[in-house]
Short mmCIF file of C-alpha atoms in Angstrom, two decimals:
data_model
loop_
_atom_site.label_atom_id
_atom_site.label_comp_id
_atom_site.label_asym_id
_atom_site.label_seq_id
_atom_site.Cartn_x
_atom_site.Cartn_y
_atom_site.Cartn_z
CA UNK A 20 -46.99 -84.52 -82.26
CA UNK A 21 -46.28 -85.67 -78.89
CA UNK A 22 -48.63 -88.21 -77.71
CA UNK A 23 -49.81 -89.26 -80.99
CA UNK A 24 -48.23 -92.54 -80.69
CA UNK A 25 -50.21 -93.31 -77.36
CA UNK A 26 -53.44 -91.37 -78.43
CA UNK A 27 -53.51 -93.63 -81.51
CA UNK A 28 -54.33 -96.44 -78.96
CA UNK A 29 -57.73 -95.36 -78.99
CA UNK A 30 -59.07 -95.77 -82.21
CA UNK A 31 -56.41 -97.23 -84.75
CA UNK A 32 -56.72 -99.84 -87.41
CA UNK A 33 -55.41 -102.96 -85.79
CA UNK A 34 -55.05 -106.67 -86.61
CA UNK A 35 -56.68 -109.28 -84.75
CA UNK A 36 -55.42 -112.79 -84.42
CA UNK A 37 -58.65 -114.80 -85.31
CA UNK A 38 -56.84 -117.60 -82.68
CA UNK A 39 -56.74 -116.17 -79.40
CA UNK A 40 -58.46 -112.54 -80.73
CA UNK A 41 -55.75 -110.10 -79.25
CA UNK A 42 -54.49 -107.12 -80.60
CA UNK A 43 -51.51 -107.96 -83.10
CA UNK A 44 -49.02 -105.34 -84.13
CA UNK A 45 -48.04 -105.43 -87.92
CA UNK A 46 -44.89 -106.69 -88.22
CA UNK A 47 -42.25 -105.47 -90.80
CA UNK A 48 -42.30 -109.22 -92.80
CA UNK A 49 -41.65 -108.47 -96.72
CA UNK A 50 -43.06 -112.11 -96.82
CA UNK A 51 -46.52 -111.26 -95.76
CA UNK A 52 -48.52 -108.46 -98.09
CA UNK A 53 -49.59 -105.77 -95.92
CA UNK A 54 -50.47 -102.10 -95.52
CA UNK A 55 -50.26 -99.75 -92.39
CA UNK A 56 -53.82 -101.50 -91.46
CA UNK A 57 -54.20 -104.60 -93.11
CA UNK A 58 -52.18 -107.72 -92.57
CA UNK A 59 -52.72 -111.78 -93.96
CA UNK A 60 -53.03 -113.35 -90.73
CA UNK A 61 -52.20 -117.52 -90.88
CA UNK A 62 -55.40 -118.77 -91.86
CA UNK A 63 -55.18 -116.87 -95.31
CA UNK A 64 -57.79 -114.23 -93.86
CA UNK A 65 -57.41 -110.53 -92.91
CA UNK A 66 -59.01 -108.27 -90.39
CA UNK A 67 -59.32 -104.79 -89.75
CA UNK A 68 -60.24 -103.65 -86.85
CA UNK A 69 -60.13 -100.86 -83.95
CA UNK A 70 -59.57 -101.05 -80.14
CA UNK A 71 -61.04 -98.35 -77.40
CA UNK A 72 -58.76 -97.97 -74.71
CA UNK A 73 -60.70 -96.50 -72.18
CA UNK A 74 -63.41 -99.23 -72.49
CA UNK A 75 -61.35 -102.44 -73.24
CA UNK A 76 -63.49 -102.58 -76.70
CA UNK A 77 -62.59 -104.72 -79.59
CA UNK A 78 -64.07 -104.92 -82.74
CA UNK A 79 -62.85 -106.32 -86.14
CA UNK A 80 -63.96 -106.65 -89.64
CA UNK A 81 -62.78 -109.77 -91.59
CA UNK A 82 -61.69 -108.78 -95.41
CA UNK A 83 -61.22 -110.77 -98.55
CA UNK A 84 -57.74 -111.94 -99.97
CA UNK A 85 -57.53 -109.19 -102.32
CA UNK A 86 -57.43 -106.55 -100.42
CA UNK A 87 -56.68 -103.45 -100.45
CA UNK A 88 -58.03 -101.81 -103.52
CA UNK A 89 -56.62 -98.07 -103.08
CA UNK A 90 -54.30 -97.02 -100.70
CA UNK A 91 -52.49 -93.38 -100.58
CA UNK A 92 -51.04 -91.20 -98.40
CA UNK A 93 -52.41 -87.44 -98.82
CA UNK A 94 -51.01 -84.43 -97.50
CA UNK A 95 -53.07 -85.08 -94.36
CA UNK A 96 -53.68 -88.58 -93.96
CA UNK A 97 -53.28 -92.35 -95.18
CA UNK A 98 -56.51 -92.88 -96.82
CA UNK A 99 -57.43 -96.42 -98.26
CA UNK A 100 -60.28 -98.68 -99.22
CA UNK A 101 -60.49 -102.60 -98.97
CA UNK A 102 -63.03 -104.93 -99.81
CA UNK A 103 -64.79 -106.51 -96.91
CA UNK A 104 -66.03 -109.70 -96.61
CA UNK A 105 -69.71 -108.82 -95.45
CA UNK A 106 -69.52 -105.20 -95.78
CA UNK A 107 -68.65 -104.02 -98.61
CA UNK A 108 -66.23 -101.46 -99.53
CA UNK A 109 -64.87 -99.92 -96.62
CA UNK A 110 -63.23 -96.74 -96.51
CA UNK A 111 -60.20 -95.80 -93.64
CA UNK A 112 -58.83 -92.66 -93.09
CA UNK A 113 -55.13 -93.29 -90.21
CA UNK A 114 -56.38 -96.36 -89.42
CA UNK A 115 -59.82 -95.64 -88.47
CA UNK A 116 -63.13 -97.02 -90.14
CA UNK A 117 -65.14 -93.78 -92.03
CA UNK A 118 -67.72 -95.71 -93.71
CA UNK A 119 -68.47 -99.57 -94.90
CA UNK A 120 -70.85 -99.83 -97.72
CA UNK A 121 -73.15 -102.26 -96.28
CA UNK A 122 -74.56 -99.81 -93.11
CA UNK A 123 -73.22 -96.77 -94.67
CA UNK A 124 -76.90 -95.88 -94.98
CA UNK A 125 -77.92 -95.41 -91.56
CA UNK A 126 -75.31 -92.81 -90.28
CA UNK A 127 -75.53 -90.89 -93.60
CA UNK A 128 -78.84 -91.16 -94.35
CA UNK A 129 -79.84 -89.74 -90.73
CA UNK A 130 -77.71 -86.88 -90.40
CA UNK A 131 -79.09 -85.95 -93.81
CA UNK A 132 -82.60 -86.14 -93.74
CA UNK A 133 -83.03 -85.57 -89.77
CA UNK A 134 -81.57 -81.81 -90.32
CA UNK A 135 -83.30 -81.68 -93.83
CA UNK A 136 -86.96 -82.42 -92.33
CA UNK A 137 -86.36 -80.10 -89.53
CA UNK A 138 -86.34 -77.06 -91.76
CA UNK A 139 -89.55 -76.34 -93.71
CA UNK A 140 -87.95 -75.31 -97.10
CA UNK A 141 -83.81 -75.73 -96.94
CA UNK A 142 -82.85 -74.09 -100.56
CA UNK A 143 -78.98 -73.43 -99.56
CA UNK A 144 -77.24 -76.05 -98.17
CA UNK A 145 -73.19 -75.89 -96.55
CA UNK A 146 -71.61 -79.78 -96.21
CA UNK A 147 -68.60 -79.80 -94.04
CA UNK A 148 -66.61 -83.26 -94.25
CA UNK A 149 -67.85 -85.83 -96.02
CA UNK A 150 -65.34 -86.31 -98.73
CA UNK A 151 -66.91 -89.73 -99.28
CA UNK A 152 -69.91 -88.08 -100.84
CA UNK A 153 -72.76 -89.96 -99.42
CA UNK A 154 -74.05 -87.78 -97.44
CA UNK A 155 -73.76 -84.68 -100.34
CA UNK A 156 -75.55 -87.57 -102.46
CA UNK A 157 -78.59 -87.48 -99.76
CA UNK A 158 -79.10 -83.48 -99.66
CA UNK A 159 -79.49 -83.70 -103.10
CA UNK A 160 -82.65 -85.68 -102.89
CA UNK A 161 -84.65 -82.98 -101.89
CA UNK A 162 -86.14 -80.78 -104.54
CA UNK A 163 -86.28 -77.92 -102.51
CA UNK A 164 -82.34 -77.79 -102.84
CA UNK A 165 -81.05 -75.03 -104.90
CA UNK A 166 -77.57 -74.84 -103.83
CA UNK A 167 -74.98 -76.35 -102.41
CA UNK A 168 -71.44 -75.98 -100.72
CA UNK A 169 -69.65 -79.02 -100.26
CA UNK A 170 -66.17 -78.38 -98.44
CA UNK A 171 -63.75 -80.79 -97.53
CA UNK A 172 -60.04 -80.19 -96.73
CA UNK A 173 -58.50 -83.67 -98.59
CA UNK A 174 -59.17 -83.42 -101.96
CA UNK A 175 -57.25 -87.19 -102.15
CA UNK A 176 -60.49 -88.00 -100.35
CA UNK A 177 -62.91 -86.58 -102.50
CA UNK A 178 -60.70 -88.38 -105.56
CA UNK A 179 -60.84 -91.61 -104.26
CA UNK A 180 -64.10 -91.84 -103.56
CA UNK A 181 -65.59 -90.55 -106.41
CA UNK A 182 -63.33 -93.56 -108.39
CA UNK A 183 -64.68 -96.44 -105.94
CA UNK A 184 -68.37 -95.71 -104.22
CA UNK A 185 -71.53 -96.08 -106.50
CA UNK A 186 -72.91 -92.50 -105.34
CA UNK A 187 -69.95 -90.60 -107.45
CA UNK A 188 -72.29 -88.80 -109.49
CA UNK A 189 -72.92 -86.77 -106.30
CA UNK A 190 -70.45 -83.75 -107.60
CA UNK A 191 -72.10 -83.53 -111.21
CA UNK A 192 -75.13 -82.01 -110.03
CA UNK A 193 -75.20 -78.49 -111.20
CA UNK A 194 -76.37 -77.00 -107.86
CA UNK A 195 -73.28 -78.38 -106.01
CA UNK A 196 -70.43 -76.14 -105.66
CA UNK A 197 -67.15 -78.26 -104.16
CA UNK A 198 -64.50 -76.31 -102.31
CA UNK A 199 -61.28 -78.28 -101.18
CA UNK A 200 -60.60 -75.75 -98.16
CA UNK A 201 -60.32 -75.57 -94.68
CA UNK A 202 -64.34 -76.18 -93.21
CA UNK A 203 -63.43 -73.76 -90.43
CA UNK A 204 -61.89 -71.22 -92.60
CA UNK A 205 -64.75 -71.53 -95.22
CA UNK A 206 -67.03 -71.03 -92.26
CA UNK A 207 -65.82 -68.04 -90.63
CA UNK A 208 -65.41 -66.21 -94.29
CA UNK A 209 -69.18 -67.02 -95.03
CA UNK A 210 -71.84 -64.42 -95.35
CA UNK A 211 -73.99 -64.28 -92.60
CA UNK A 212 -77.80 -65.58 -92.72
CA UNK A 213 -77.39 -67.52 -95.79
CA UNK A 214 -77.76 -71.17 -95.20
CA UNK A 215 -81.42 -72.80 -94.24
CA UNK A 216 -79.01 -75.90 -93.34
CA UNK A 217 -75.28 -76.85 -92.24
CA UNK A 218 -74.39 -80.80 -92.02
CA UNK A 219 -71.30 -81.15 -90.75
CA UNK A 220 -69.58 -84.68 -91.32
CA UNK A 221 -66.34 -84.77 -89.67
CA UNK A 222 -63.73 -87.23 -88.16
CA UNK A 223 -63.05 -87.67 -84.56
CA UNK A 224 -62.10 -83.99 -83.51
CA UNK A 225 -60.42 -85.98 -80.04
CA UNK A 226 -58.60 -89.62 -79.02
CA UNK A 227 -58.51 -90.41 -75.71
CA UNK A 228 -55.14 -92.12 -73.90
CA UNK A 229 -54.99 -94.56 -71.89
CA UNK A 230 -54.65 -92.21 -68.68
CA UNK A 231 -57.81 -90.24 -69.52
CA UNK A 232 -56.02 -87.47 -71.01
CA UNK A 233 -57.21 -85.88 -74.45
CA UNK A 234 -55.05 -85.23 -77.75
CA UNK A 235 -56.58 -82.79 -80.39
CA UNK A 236 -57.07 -84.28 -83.46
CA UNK A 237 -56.88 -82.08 -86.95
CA UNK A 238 -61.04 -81.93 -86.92
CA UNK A 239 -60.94 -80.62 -83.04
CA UNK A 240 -61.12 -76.72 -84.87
CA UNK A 241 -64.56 -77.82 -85.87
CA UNK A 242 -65.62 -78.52 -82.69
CA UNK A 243 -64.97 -75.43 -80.42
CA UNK A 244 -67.26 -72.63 -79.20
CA UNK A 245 -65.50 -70.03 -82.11
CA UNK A 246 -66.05 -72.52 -84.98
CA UNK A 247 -70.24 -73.13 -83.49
CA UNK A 248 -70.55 -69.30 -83.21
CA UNK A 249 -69.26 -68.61 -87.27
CA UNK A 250 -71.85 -71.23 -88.05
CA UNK A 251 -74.92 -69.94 -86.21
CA UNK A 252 -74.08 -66.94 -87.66
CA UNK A 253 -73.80 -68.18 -91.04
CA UNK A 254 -77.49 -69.29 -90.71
CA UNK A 255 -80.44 -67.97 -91.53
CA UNK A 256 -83.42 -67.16 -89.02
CA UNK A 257 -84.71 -70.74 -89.03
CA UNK A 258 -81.54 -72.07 -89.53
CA UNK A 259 -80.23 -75.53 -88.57
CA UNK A 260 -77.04 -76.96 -88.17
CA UNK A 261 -76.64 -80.92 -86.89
CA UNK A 262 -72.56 -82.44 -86.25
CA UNK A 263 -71.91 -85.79 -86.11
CA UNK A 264 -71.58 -85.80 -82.23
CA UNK A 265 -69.43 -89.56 -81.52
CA UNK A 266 -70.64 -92.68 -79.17
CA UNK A 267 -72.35 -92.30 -75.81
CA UNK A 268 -71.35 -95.55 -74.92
CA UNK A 269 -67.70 -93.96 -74.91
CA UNK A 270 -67.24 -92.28 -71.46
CA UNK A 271 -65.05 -89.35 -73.22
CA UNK A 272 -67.35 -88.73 -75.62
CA UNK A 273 -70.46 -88.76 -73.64
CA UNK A 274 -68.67 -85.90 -71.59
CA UNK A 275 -68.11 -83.93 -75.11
CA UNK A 276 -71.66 -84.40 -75.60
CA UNK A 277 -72.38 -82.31 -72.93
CA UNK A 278 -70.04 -79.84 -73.26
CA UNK A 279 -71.05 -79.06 -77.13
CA UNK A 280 -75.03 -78.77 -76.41
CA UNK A 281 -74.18 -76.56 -73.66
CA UNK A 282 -71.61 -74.77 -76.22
CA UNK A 283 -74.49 -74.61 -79.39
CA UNK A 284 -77.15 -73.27 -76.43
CA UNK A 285 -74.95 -70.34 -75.00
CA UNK A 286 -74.39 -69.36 -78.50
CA UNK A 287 -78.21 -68.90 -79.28
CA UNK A 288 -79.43 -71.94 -80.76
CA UNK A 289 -83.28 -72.28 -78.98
CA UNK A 290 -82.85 -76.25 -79.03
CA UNK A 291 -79.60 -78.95 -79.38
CA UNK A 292 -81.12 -82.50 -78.99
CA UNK A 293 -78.66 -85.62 -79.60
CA UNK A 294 -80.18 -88.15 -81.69
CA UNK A 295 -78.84 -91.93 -81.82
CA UNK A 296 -77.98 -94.25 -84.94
CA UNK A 297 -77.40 -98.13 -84.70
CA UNK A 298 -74.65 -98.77 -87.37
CA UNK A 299 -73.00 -101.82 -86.54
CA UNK A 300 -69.37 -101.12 -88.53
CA UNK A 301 -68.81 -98.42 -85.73
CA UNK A 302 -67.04 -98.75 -81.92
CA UNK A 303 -69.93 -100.45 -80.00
CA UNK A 304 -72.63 -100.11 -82.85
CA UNK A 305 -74.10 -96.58 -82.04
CA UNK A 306 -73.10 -93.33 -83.09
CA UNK A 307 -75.22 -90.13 -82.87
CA UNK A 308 -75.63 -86.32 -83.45
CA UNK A 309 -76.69 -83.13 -82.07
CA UNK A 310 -79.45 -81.05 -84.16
CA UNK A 311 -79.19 -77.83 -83.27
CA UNK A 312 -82.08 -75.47 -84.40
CA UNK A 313 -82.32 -71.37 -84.30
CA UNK A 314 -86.14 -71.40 -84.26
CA UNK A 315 -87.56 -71.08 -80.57
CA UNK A 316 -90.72 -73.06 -82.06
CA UNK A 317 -88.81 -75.46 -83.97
CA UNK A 318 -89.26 -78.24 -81.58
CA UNK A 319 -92.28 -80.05 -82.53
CA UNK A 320 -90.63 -80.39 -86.01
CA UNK A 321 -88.36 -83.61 -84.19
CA UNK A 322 -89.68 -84.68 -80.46
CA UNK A 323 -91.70 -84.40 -77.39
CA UNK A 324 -88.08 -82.42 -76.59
CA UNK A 325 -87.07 -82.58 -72.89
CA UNK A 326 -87.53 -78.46 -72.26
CA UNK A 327 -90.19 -77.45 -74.08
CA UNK A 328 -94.10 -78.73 -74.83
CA UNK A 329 -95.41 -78.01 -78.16
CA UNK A 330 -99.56 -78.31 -78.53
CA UNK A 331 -100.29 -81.57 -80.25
CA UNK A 332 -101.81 -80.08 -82.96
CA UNK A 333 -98.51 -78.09 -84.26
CA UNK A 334 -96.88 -81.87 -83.43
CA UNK A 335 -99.73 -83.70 -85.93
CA UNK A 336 -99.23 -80.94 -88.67
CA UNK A 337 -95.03 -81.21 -88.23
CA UNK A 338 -95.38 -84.68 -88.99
CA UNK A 339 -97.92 -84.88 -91.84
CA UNK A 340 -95.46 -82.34 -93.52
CA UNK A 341 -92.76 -84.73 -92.77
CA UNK A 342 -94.69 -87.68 -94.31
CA UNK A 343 -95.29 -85.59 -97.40
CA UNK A 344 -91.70 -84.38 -98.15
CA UNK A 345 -90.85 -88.04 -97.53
CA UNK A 346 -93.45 -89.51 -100.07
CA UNK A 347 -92.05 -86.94 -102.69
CA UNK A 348 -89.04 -88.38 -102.39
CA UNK A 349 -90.08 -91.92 -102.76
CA UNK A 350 -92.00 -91.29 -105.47
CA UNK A 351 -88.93 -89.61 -107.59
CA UNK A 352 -87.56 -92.71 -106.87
CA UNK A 353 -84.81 -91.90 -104.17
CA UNK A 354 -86.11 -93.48 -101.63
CA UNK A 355 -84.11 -94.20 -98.07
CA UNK A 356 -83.21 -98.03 -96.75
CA UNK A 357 -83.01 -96.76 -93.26
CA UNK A 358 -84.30 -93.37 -92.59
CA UNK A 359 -88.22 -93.03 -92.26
CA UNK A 360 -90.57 -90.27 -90.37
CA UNK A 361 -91.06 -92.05 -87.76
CA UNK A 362 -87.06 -91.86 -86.63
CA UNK A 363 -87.47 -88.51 -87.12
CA UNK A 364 -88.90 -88.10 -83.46
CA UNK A 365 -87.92 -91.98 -81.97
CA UNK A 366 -83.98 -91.02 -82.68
CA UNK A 367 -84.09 -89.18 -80.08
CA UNK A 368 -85.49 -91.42 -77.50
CA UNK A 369 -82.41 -92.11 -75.13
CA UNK A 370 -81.84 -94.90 -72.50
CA UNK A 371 -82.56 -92.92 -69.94
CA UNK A 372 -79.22 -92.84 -67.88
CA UNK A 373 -77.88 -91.45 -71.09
CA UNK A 374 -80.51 -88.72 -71.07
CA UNK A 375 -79.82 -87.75 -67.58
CA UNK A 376 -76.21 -87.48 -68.60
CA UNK A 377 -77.04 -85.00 -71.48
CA UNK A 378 -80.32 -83.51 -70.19
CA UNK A 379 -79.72 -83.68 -66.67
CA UNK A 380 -82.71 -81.67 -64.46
CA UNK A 381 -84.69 -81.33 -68.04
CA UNK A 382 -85.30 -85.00 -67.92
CA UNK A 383 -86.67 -85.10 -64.46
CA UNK A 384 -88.90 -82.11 -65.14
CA UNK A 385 -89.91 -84.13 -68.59
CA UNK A 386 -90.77 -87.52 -66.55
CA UNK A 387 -93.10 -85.45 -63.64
CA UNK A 388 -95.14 -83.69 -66.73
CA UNK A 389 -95.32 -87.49 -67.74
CA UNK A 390 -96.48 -89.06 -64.48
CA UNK A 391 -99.15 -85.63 -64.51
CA UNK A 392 -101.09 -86.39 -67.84
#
């Protein structure tokens, strides 16, 4: 595709020289052992790593000698896993870090549980993405689950993960029903008002060059106004659908921020709030999502929200109910290592040039009822 070359510039696995920590290009040296990601630099160690062009950022990940474990090359993408030093297992789809085992917890658990809690009773469940499993493996935690669709276009994914992350087991559950399809596609053919929740977990939908411009990557279908409308009407009354929503430190990606919570609002969602993770294995440490909720009243089920005042009371009773569900959990022994109620509202506190970015007049009108009580 043209531009792919300089769009990869963006976010790519790179190499980087742990001497003068510059970006290295693999070199084609049959004497040094080395995948389209991975190369043994001089001092015996190897680093992956990725570079932001638009920001100057560099970040690396230093990997033991053995590495990789899998590599492959799917119908859609180079997918491997290597064996980090400090992190884990770390899984790479083209280059670009998905998940490391050691802080896999906070992105997954979060998008999980924070769309899980908002709903008062999710039975029927759709997963888009997340061919690693983890986050299919967090749904399932909640007894009011009765079924799930998990669909995920790379069955090589799905494979490989199953054969080298500890939450495999995932896709024996009986209520889980796995589709290797387009998410889109699956979307558009679903019956309407049927799922209490939608998680979508997908892969950068955009890469930025280095003259601002952007190139569509193969997830960019699940991120345009067609795709959002399929899945509100896929939902049921109360429905709730959250995305994995990219970096705000990122300026391209702040900008898509905007644009798809004024998208999921046209379409009818009441409320689209973007919540923030700290997950250090990711450009700049912080990732985040959008929550997007059907109910007008939904809002006291997450935070003091910046358009809308709920009464405290409904606030106190949202978040009793949250504690509850949470304690059920813990007590069937699934507990969480980095989601807890309290995020459940404090995710969503923003620095505040960031909210007047994504907010814009709704923060000033939130900061003035402030100042008044």
């Amino acid at each position: 595709m043209e531009g792919k070359e300089e769009a990869d510039e963006k976010r790519m696995g790179v190499v980087l020289s742990s001497n003068n920590n510059k970006r290295a290009k693999i070199q084609d040296d049959d004497s040094q052992p080395q995948t389209n990601n991975v190369v043994s630099l001089r001092n015996k160690h190897s680093e992956v790593g990725e570079r932001i062009a638009e920001t100057g950022f560099y970040q690396s990940m230093e990997l033991t000698t053995d590495t990789p474990i899998c590599t492959k090359t799917s119908k859609y993408q180079t997918i491997e896993v290597h064996q980090a030093k400090h992190y884990g297992k770390v899984l790479m789809l083209d280059g670009v870090i998905q998940l490391a085992e050691r802080d896999a917890n906070a992105y997954n658990e979060m998008i999980t549980h924070c769309a899980m809690m908002a709903h008062d009773n999710p039975q029927n469940v759709l997963v888009i993405g997340g061919g690693d499993g983890y986050v299919l493996s967090e749904v399932l935690k909640h007894s009011s689950v009765k079924h799930v669709d998990h669909v995920d276009l790379d069955g090589d994914v799905v494979e490989i993960c199953r054969t080298h992350f500890p939450w495999r087991d995932a896709w024996e559950d009986p209520r889980v029903k796995l589709h290797i399809a387009d998410g889109a596609a699956f979307v558009a053919n679903s019956k309407h008002d049927f799922y209490d929740v939608v998680i979508q977990d997908s892969s950068d939908p955009y890469t930025c060059c280095e003259d601002g411009s952007l190139v569509e990557l193969p997830s960019c279908v699940l991120f345009t106004q067609d795709h959002f409308r399929n899945v509100h009407k896929t939902l049921r009354e109360k429905g709730v659908f959250i995305f994995q929503s990219e970096c705000f430190q990122i300026p391209s990606d702040l900008d898509c921020i905007v644009k798809w919570r004024k998208q999921v609002l046209d379409l009818g969602f009441h409320h689209a709030r973007y919540g923030s993770i700290t997950i250090s294995s990711y450009p700049t440490g912080q990732v985040g999502f959008l929550l997007c909720e059907k109910d007008r009243d939904a809002g006291d089920h997450t935070t003091n929200n910046k358009h809308t005042n709920h009464p405290g009371d409904l606030q106190q009773q949202s978040s009793s109910r949250i504690d509850q569900r949470f304690q059920e959990i813990v007590k069937k022994g699934c507990s969480t290592t980095y989601y807890h109620p309290r995020l459940q509202k404090s995710c969503f506190d923003l620095p505040l040039w960031v909210e007047k970015k994504i907010y814009g007049d709704e923060t000033r009108t939130t900061q003035t009822e402030t100042q008044n009580n």
